[in-house]
Coordinates of C-alpha atoms and ligand atoms in Angstrom, one line a residue:
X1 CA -14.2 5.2 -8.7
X2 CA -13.0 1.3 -9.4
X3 CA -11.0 -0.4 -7.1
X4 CA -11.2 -3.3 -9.2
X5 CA -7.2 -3.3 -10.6
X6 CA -3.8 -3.6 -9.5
X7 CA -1.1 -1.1 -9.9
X8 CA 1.6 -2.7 -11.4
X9 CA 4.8 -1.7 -13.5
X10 CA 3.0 1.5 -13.9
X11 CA 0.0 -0.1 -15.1
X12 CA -3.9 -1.0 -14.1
X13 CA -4.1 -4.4 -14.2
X14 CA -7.5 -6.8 -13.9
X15 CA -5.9 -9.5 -11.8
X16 CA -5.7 -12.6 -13.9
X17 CA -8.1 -14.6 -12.1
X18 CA -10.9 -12.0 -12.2
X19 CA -11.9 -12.4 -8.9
X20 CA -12.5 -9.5 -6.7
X21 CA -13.8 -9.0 -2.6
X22 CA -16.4 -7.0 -1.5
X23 CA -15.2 -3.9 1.0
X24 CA -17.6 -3.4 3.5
X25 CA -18.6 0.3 5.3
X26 CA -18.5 -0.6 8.5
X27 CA -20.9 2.0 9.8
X28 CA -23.7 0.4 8.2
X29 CA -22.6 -3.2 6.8
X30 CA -23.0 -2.3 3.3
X31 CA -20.7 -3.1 0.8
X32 CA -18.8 0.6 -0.6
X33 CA -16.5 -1.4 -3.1
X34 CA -15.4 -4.7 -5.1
X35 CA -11.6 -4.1 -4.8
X36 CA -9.2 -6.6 -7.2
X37 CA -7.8 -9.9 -5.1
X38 CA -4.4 -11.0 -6.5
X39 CA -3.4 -14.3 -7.2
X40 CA 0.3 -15.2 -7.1
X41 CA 0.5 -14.8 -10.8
X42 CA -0.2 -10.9 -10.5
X43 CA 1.9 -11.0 -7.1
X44 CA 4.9 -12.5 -9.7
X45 CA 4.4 -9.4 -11.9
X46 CA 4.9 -7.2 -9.1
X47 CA 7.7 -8.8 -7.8
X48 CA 9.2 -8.4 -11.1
X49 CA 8.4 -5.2 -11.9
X50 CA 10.0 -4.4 -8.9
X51 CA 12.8 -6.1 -9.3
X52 CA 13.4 -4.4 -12.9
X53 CA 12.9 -1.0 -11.2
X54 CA 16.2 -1.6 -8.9
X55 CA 18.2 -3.6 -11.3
X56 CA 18.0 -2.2 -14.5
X57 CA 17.2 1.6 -13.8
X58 CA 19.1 4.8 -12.0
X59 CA 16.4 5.1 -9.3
X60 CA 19.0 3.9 -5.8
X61 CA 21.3 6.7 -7.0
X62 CA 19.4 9.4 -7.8
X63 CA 18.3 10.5 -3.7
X64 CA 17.7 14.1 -5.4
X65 CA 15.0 13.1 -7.5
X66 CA 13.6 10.3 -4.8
X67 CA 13.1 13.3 -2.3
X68 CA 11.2 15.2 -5.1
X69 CA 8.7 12.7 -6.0
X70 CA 8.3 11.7 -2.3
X71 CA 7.4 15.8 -2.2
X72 CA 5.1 15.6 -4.5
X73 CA 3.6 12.7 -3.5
X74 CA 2.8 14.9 0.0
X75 CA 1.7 17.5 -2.0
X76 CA -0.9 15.5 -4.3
X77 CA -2.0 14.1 -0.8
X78 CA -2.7 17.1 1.0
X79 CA -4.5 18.2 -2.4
X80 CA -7.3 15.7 -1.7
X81 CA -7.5 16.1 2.1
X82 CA -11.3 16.0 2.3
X83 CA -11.8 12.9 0.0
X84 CA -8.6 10.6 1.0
X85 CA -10.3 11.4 4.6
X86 CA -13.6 10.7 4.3
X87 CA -13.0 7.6 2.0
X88 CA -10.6 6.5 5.2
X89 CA -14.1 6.7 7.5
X90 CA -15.7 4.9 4.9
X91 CA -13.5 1.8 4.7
X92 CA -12.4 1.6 7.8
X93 CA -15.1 3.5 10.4
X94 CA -12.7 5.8 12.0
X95 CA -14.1 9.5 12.9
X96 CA -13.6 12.1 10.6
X97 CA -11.2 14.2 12.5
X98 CA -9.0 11.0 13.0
X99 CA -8.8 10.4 9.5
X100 CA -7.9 13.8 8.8
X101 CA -5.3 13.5 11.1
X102 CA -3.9 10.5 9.5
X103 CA -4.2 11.4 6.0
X104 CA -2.2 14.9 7.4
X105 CA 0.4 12.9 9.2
X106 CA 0.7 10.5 6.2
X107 CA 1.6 13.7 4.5
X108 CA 3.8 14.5 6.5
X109 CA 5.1 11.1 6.5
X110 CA 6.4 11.7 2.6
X111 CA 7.8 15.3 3.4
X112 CA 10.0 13.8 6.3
X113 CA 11.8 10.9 4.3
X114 CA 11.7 13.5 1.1
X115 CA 14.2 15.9 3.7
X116 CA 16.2 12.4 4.6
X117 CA 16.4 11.6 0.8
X118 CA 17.5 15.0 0.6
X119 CA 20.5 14.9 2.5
X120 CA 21.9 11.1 1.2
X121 CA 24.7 11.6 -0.7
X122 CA 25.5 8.0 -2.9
X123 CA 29.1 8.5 -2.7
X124 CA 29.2 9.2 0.9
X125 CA 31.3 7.0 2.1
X126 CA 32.8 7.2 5.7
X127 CA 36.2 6.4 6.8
X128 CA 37.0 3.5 9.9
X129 CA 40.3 4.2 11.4
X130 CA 41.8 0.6 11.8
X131 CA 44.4 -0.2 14.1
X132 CA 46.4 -2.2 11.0
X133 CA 47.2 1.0 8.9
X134 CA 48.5 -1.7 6.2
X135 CA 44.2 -1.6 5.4
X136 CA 42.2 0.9 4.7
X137 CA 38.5 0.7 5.4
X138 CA 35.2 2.9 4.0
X139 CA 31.3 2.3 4.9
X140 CA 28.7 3.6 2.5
X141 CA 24.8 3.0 2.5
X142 CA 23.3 1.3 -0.4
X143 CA 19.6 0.7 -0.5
X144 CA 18.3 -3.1 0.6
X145 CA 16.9 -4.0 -3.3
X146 CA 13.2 -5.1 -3.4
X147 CA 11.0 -4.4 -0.2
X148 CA 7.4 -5.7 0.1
X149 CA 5.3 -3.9 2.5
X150 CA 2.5 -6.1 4.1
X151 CA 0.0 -3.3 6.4
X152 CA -3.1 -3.5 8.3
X153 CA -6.5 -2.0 8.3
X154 CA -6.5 0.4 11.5
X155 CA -4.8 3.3 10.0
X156 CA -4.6 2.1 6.2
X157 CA -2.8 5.1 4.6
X158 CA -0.5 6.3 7.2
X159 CA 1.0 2.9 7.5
X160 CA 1.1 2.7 4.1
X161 CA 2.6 6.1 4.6
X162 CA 4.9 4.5 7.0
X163 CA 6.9 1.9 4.7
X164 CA 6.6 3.5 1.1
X165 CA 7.7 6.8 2.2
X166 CA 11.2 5.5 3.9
X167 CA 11.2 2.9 1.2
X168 CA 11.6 5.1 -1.6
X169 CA 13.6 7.7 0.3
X170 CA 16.2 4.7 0.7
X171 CA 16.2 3.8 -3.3
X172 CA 14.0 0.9 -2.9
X173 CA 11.6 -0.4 -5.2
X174 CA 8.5 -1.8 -3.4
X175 CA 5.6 -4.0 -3.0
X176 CA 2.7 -2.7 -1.2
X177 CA 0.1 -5.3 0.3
X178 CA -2.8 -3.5 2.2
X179 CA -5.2 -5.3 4.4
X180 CA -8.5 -6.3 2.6
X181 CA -10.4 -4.9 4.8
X182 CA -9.4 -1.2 3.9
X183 CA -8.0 -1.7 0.6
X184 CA -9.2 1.8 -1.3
X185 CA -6.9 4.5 0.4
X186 CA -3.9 2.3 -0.8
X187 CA -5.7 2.1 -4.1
X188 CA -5.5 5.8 -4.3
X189 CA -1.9 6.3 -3.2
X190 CA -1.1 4.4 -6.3
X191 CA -3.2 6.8 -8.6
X192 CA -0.9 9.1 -6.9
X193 CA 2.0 7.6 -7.8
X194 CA 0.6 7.9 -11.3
X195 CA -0.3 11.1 -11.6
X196 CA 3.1 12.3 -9.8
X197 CA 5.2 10.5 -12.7
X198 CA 6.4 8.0 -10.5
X199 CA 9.0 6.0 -12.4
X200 CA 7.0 2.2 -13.5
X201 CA 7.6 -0.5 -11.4
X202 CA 9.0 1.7 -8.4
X203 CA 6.1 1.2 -6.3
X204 CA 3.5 -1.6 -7.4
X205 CA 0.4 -1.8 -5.1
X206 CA -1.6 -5.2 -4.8
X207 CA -5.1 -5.4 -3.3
X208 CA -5.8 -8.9 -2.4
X209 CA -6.0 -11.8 0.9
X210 CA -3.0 -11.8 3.1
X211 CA -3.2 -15.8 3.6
X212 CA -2.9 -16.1 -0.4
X213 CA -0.4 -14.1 -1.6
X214 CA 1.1 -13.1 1.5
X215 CA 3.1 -16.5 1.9
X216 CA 3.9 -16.1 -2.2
X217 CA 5.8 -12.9 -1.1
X218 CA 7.1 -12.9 2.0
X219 CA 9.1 -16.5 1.1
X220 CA 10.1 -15.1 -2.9
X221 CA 13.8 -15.7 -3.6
X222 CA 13.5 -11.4 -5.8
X223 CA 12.0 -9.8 -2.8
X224 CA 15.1 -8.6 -0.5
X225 CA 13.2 -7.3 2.7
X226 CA 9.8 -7.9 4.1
X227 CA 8.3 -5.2 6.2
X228 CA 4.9 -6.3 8.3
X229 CA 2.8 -4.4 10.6
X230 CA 0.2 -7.1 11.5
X231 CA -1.0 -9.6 14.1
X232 CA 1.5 -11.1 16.2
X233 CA 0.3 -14.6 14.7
X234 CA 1.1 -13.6 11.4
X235 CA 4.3 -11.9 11.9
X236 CA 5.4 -15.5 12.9
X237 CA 4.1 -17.1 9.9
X238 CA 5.7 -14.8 7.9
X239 CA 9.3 -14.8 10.0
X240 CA 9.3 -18.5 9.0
X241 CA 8.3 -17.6 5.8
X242 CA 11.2 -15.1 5.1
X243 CA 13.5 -17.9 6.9
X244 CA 13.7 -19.7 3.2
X245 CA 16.1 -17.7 1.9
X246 CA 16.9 -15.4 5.3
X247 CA 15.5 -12.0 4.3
X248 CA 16.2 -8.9 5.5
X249 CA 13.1 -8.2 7.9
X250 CA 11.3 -6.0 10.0
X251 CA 8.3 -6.3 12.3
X252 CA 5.3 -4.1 14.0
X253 CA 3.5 -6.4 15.9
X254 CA 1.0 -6.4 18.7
X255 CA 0.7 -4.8 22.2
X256 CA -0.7 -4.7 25.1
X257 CA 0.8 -1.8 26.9
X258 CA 0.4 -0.5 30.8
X259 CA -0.3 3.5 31.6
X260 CA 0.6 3.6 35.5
X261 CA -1.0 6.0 37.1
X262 CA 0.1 7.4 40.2
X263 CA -2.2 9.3 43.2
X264 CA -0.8 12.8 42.8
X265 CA -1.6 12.7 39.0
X266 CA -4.6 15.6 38.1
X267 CA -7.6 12.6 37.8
X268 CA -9.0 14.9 34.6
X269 CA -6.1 14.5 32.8
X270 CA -5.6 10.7 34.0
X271 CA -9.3 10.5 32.8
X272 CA -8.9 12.5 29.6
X273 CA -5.4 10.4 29.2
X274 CA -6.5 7.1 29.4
X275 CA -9.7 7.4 27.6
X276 CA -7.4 8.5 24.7
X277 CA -5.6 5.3 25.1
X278 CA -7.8 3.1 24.6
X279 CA -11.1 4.8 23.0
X280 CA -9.4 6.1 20.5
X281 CA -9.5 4.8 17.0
X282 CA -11.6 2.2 18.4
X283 CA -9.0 1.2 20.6
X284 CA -7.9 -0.7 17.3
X285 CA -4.2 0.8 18.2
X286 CA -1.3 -1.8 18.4
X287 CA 0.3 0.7 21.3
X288 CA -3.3 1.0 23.2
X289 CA -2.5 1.7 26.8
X290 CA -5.7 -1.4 27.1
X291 CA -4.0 -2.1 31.0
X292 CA -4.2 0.6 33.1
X293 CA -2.4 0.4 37.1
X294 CA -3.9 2.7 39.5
X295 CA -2.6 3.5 42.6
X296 CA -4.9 2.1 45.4
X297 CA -5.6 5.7 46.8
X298 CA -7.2 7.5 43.9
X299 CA -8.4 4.0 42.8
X300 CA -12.5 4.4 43.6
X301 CA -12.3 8.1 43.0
X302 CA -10.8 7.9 39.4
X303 CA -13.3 5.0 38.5
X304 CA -16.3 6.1 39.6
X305 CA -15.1 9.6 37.3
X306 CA -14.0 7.4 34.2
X307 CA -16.7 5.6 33.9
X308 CA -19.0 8.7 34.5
X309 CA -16.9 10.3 31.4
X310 CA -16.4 7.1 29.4
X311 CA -20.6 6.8 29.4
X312 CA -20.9 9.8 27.7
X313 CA -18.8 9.3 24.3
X314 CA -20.8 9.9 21.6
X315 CA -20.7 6.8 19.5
X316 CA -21.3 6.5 15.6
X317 CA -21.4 7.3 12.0
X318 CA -17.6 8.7 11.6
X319 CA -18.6 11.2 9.3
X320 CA -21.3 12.4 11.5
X321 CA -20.4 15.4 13.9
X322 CA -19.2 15.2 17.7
X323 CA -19.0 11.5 17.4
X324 CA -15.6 10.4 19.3
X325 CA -16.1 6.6 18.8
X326 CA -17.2 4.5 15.6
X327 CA -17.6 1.4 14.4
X328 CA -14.9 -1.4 14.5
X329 CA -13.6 -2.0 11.3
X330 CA -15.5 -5.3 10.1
X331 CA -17.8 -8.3 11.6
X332 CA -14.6 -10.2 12.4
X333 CA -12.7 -7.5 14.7
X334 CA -16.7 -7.3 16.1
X335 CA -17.5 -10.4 17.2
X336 CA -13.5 -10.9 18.4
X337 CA -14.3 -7.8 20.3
X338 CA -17.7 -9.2 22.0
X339 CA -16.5 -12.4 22.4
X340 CA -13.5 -11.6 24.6
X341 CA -16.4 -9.3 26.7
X342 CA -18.2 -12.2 27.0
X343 CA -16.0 -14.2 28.3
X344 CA -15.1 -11.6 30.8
X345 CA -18.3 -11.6 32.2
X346 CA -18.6 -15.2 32.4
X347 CA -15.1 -16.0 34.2
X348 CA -16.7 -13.3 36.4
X349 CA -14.6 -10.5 35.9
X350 CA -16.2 -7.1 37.0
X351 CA -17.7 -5.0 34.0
X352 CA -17.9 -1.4 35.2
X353 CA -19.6 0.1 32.6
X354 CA -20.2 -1.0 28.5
X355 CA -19.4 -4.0 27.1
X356 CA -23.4 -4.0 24.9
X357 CA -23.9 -2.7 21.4
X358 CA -25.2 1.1 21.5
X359 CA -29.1 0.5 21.8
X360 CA -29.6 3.3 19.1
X361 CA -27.4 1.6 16.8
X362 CA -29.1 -2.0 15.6
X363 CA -26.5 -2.0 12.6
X364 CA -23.0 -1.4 12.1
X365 CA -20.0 -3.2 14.0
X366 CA -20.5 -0.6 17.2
X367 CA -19.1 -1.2 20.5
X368 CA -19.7 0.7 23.9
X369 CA -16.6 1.8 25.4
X370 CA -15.9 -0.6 27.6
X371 CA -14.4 -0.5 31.5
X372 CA -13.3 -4.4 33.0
X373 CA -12.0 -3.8 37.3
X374 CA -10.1 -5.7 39.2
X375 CA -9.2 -8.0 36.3
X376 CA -7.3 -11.1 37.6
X377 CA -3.5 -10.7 36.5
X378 CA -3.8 -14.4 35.0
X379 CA -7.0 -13.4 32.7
X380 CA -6.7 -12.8 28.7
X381 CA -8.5 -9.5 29.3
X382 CA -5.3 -8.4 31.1
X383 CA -2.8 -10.5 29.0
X384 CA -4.3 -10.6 25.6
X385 CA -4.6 -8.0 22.4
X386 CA -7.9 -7.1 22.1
X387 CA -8.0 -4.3 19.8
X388 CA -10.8 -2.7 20.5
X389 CA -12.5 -0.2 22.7
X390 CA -12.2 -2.4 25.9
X391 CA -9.7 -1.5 29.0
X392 CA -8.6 -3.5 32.0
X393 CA -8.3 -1.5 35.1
X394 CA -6.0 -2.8 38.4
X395 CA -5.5 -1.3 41.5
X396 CA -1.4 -1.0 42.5
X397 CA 0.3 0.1 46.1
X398 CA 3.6 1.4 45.4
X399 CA 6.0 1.5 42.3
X400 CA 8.1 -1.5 42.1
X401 CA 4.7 -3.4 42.1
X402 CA 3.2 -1.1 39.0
X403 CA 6.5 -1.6 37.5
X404 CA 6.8 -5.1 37.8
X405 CA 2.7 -5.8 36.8
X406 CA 3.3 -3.9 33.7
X407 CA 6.1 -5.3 32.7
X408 CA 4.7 -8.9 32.7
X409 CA 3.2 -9.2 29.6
X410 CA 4.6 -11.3 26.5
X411 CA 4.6 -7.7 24.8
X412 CA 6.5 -4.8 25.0
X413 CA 5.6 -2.0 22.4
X414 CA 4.6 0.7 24.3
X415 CA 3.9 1.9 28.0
X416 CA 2.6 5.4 30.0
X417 CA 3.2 6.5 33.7
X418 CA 1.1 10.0 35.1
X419 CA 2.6 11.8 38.6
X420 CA 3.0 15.0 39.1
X421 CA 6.7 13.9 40.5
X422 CA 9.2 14.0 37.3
X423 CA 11.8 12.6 38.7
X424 CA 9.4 9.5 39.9
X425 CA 8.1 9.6 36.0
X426 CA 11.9 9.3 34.4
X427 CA 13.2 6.9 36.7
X428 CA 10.0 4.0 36.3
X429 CA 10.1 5.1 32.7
X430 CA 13.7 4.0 32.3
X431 CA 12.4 0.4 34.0
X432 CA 9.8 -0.3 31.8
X433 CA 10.2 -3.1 28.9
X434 CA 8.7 -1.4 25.6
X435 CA 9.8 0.3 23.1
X436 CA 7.7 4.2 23.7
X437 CA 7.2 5.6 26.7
X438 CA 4.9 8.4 27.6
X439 CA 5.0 10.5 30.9
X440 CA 2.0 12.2 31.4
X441 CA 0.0 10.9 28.2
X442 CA -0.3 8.2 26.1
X443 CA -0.6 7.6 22.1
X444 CA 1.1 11.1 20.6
X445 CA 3.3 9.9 17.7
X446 CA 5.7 11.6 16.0
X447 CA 6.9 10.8 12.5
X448 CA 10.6 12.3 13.8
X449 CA 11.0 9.0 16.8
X450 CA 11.4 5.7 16.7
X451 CA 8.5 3.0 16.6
X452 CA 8.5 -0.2 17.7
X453 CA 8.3 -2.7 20.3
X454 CA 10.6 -5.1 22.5
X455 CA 9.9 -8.6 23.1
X456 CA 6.8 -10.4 20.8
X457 CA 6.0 -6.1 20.0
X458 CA 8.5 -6.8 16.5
X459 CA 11.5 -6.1 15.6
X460 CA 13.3 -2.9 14.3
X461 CA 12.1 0.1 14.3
X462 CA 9.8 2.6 11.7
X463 CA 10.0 6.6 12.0
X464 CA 12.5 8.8 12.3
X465 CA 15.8 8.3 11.0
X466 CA 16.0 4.4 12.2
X467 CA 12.9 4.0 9.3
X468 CA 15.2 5.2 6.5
X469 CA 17.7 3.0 8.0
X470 CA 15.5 -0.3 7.8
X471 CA 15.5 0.0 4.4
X472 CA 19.1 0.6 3.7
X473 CA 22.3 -2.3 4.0
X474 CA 25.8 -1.3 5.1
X475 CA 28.7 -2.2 3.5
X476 CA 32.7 -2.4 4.1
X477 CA 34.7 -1.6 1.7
X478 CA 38.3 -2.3 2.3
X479 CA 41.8 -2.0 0.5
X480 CA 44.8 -3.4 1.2
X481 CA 47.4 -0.8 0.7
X482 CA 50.8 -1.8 2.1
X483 CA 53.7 -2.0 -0.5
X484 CA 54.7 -5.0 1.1
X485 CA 53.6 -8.6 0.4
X486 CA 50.8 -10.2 2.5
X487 CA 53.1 -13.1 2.9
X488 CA 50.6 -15.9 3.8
X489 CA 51.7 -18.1 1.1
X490 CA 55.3 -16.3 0.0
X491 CA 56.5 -16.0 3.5
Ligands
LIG501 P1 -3.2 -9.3 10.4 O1 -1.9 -9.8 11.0 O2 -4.4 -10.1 10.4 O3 -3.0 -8.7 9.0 C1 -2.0 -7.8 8.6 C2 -1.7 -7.9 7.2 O4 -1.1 -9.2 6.9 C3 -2.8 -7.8 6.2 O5 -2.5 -7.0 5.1 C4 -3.1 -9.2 5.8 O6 -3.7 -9.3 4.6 C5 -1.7 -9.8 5.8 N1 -1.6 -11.2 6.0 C6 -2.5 -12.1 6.5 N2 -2.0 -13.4 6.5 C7 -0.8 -13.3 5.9 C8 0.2 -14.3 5.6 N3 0.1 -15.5 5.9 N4 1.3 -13.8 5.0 C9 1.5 -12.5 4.7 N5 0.6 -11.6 5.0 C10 -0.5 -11.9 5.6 O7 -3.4 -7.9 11.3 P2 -4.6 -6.9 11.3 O8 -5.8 -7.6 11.8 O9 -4.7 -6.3 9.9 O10 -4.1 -5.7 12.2 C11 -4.2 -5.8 13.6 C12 -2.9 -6.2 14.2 O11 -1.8 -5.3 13.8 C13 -2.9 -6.0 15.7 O12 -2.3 -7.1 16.3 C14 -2.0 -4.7 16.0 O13 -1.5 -4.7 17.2 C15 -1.1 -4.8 14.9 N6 -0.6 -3.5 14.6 C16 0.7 -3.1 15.0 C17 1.2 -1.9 14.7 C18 2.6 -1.5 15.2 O14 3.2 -0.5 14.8 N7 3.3 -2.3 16.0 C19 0.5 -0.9 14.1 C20 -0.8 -1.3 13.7 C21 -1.3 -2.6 13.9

C-alpha cells in the first residue's frame, strides 16, 4: 500500500515537491513506509479545497446526511479491525490489544458525533427572554467554517478520531495534519473517506513535518479554527501563530498528573492502578498519572510490591502475544526518554527498579518500566512531561499535603486519588486542579465526557457533547419589534 500522496479535494495527490519521509517500525528500526511530506503549496490546496467545501456547497445544513457518512465511516472502520490495528502497532509500537482498543474506540468515536449530528436541527433556533420586550432575541448554532486538525503520534487514529468526527458532525470542512511519526492510519482514514463517498474537499488529509506546514496553517487568513493535541511547546507556537488573525482555537496539551493514594486503599489494585497509569501505552499518555503520592504508612509495603510486579511486564514486539509493554514510538521519544533517566541517576535521585534497555532486546526503541523514589519535589522527573514508561513515586502524611503536592505542577490535565473512604475520595477530588479525575483508577476514557486540561494542560474541551460544541459558533439574532420609533436621532 502507498503512503506516498495526499488526500486532497477528493483526490491523491504526489506533493508538488516530491519529497517524501521515511516511517520507521519502531519495534525493530526499520523503515515500513515513505509517506508524502507537504509543502505549503499542497497545504494551500487543502486549505482551499476546504474552504470551497463550506462556502460553495450544502454540507453545514445538511446534519442528516453528516451523521450518515460519519456512520459509515464507523462502519468501514470496524470492517478493517485487524489491519487498521496491526498497521497502528506497526507505526507506532503500541501492543496489539491497545490498538484494537483504539481503532474500536475511534469507531465508536464516529458513531457518537453521527447520534449528535443526528439530533441538530439548522433551524433550531432558541428563544432569550429579554427584559426590553420592544426586542426580540434568538440563538442558533452554525458550524465554525474551516477547521485544521494538527494530532500526535501516541494514539494516531483515535485522535484523528477525536477532531474529524465532531468536526464533520458540526458541518465543518477540515484539514487533518497527523504526526510524521505515524502518518499511515490517517492515510487510511482518508481512503475511507473515499470509499464512503465523502463529499471532495470535506475532509483533506496532509502527511507531512509539523515545523513546515504547521506554521503555514495554523497562521492562514481561510482556516477559521485550529485544533492541536501536541507538545505544550508547540501549542505555544502555534497560539501565537493563530494570534495573526485571532482564530477560533482549541488546545490538548501536556500533563503531568498525580494518583494519591491513600493507606486503606486494596495495594493490588493501587498496584494494578498505577501501573496502568503510567506503563500503559508506553506511558506515552498526555493524562499519565507519571506522579504518584503515597501515604507514608503503606509507603515501603506498596513499593517493595510495585516494583516486584512492575519487573515482570513482558516487554516487546506489539504484535507478539502477552507482551504489555512495547517500543516507544521513534529514536527521538527514546533517547528523550533515557536521557531524563539519566539525569535522574546522576542528580542522585533513587532508581528502584528499570531505567536500562531490556537485555534481550539490542534493537528497537525499548524501555524497562521504570520506578524513580523519593524524587525531590524541585526535580524535572517530578515536574516535567516525560512520556514515557517512567513514574516518580513520593511518600505523603495526611491529605491537605497530597492535595497541595499534586496540585503544584505548571499542568493540570488529569489527576487520581484511591481510599476505600468515598466521601474522603469526592471531597480531595473536588480540590484538585485538572480537568479528569479518577477515584479508584486512572486512565478509563470515555468518548461521552469531557477532555481536557486546566492551566498549561490546553484549552477547551474534546468528547462528549462540549467536542461538537468546539466546532460550532453561536450567534444572536435579534429584531427590533416595537411600533414605536427608536428615537435616538428623532427624539
Ligand atoms: P508535538 O507537539 O511535537 O507534535 C504534535 C503535532 O504538531 C504533530 O502533528 C507535529 O507535526 C505538529 N507540529 C510540530 N511543530 C508544529 C508547528 N510549529 N506548527 C504546527 N504544528 C506543528 O507533540 P507529539 O510529540 O506528537 O505528542 C506528544 C505530546 O502531545 C505530549 O506532550 C502529550 O502530552 C501531548 N498529548 C496531549 C493529549 C491531550 O489530550 N491533552 C493527547 C495526546 C498527546
Amino acid at each position: 500500500m502507498s503512503y506516498q500522496q495526499l488526500y486532497i479535494n477528493g483526490q491523491w495527490l504526489s506533493p508538488k515537491n516530491g519529497q517524501t519521509f521515511s516511517s520507521i517500525d519502531p519495534s525493530n528500526e526499520q523503515e515500513i513506509a515513505q509517506v508524502a511530506a507537504a509543502s505549503v503549496e499542497d497545504a494551500e490546496l487543502a486549505v482551499q479545497a476546504a474552504r470551497q467545501a463550506f462556502d460553495q456547497t450544502d454540507w453545514a445544513n445538511q446534519p442528516k446526511q453528516r451523521a450518515a457518512y460519519l456512520r459509515a465511516i464507523a462502519q468501514e472502520i470496524r470492517n478493517q479491525l485487524d489491519a487498521l490495528a496491526e498497521l497502528e502497532v506497526r507505526d507506532n509500537g503500541k501492543p496489539l490489544p491497545e490498538a484494537v482498543w483504539d481503532i474500536q474506540d475511534a469507531a465508536g468515536c464516529f458513531d457518537f458525533y453521527a447520534d449528535l449530528a443526528e439530533q441538530l436541527d439548522p433551524n433550531h433556533e432558541e428563544n432569550i427572554p429579554l427584559a426590553d420586550e420592544r426586542f426580540n432575541s434568538v440563538v442558533r448554532k452554525e458550524a465554525v467554517g474551516v477547521a485544521c486538525a494538527i494530532i500526535p503520534w501516541n494514539y494516531p487514529l483515535l485522535m484523528a478520531a477525536w477532531k474529524v468526527a465532531p468536526a464533520l458532525a458540526a458541518g465543518c470542512t477540515l484539514i487533518l495534519k497527523p504526526a510524521e511519526a505515524t502518518s499511515l492510519t490517517a492515510i487510511e482514514l482518508g481512503r475511507i473517506a473515499e470509499k464512503v463517498g465523502l463529499p471532495a474537499g470535506v475532509l483533506n488529509i496532509v502527511t507531512g513535518i509539523g515545523s513546515e506546514i504547521g506554521p503555514y496553517l495554523t497562521a492562514h487568513p481561510e482556516i477559521d479554527k485550529v485544533a492541536f493535541t501536541g507538545s505544550v511547546p508547540v501549542g505555544k507556537q502555534i497560539m501565537q501563530s493563530a494570534a495573526h488573525n485571532v482564530k477560533n482555537l482549541s488546545l490538548e496539551l501536556g500533563g503531568k498528573s498525580a494518583f494519591i493514594i491513600f493507606s486503606d486503599s486494596d495495594l493490588d489494585a493501587a498496584v494494578e492502578w498505577i501501573m496502568f497509569g503510567i506503563f500503559w501505552n508506553q506511558g506515552q499518555v498526555c493524562s499519565a498519572t507519571s506522579r504518584v503520592l503515597v501515604q507514608q504508612e503503606i509507603y515501603p509495603e506498596l513499593l517493595q510490591r510495585l516494583s516486584a510486579a512492575a519487573q515482570k511486564i513482558k516487554i516487546g514486539n506489539g504484535l507478539d502475544a502477552g507482551v504489555k509493554l512495547g517500543p516507544l514510538v521513534n529514536a527521538k521519544q527514546y533517547q528523550q526518554v533515557m536521557q531524563a533517566i539519566r539525569q535522574g541517576q546522576a542528580d542522585g535521585v533513587q532508581l528502584l527498579s528499570g531505567g536500562q534497555r531490556p537485555a534481550h532486546l539490542p534493537q528497537g526503541y525499548y524501555v524497562e518500566p521504570t520506578i524513580f523514589v523519593d524524587v525531590p519535589l524541585e526535580h524535572p522527573l517530578w515536574t516535567d512531561e516525560i512520556f514515557g514508561p517512567v513514574v516518580a513515586i513520593r511518600a505523603f502524611q495526611h491529605e491537605q499535603e497530597a492535595i497541595q503536592l499534586a496540585n503544584n505542577s505548571i499542568f493540570g490535565l488529569a489527576g487520581a486519588v484511591m481510599s476505600k473512604d468515598l466521601t474522603r475520595c469526592q471531597r480531595v477530588a473536588r480540590k484538585l486542579r485538572a480537568g479528569i479525575i479518577w477515584i479508584n483508577c486512572s486512565q478509563p476514557t470515555f468518548t461521552e465526557a469531557p477532555w481536557g486540561g486546566y492551566k498549561q494542560s490546553g484549552i477547551g474541551r474534546e468528547l462528549g457533547i462540549w467536542g461538537l460544541e468546539n466546532y460550532l459558533e453561536i450567534k444572536q439574532i435579534t429584531s427590533y419589534s416595537s411600533d414605536q420609533p427608536w428615537g435616538w436621532y428623532t427624539s
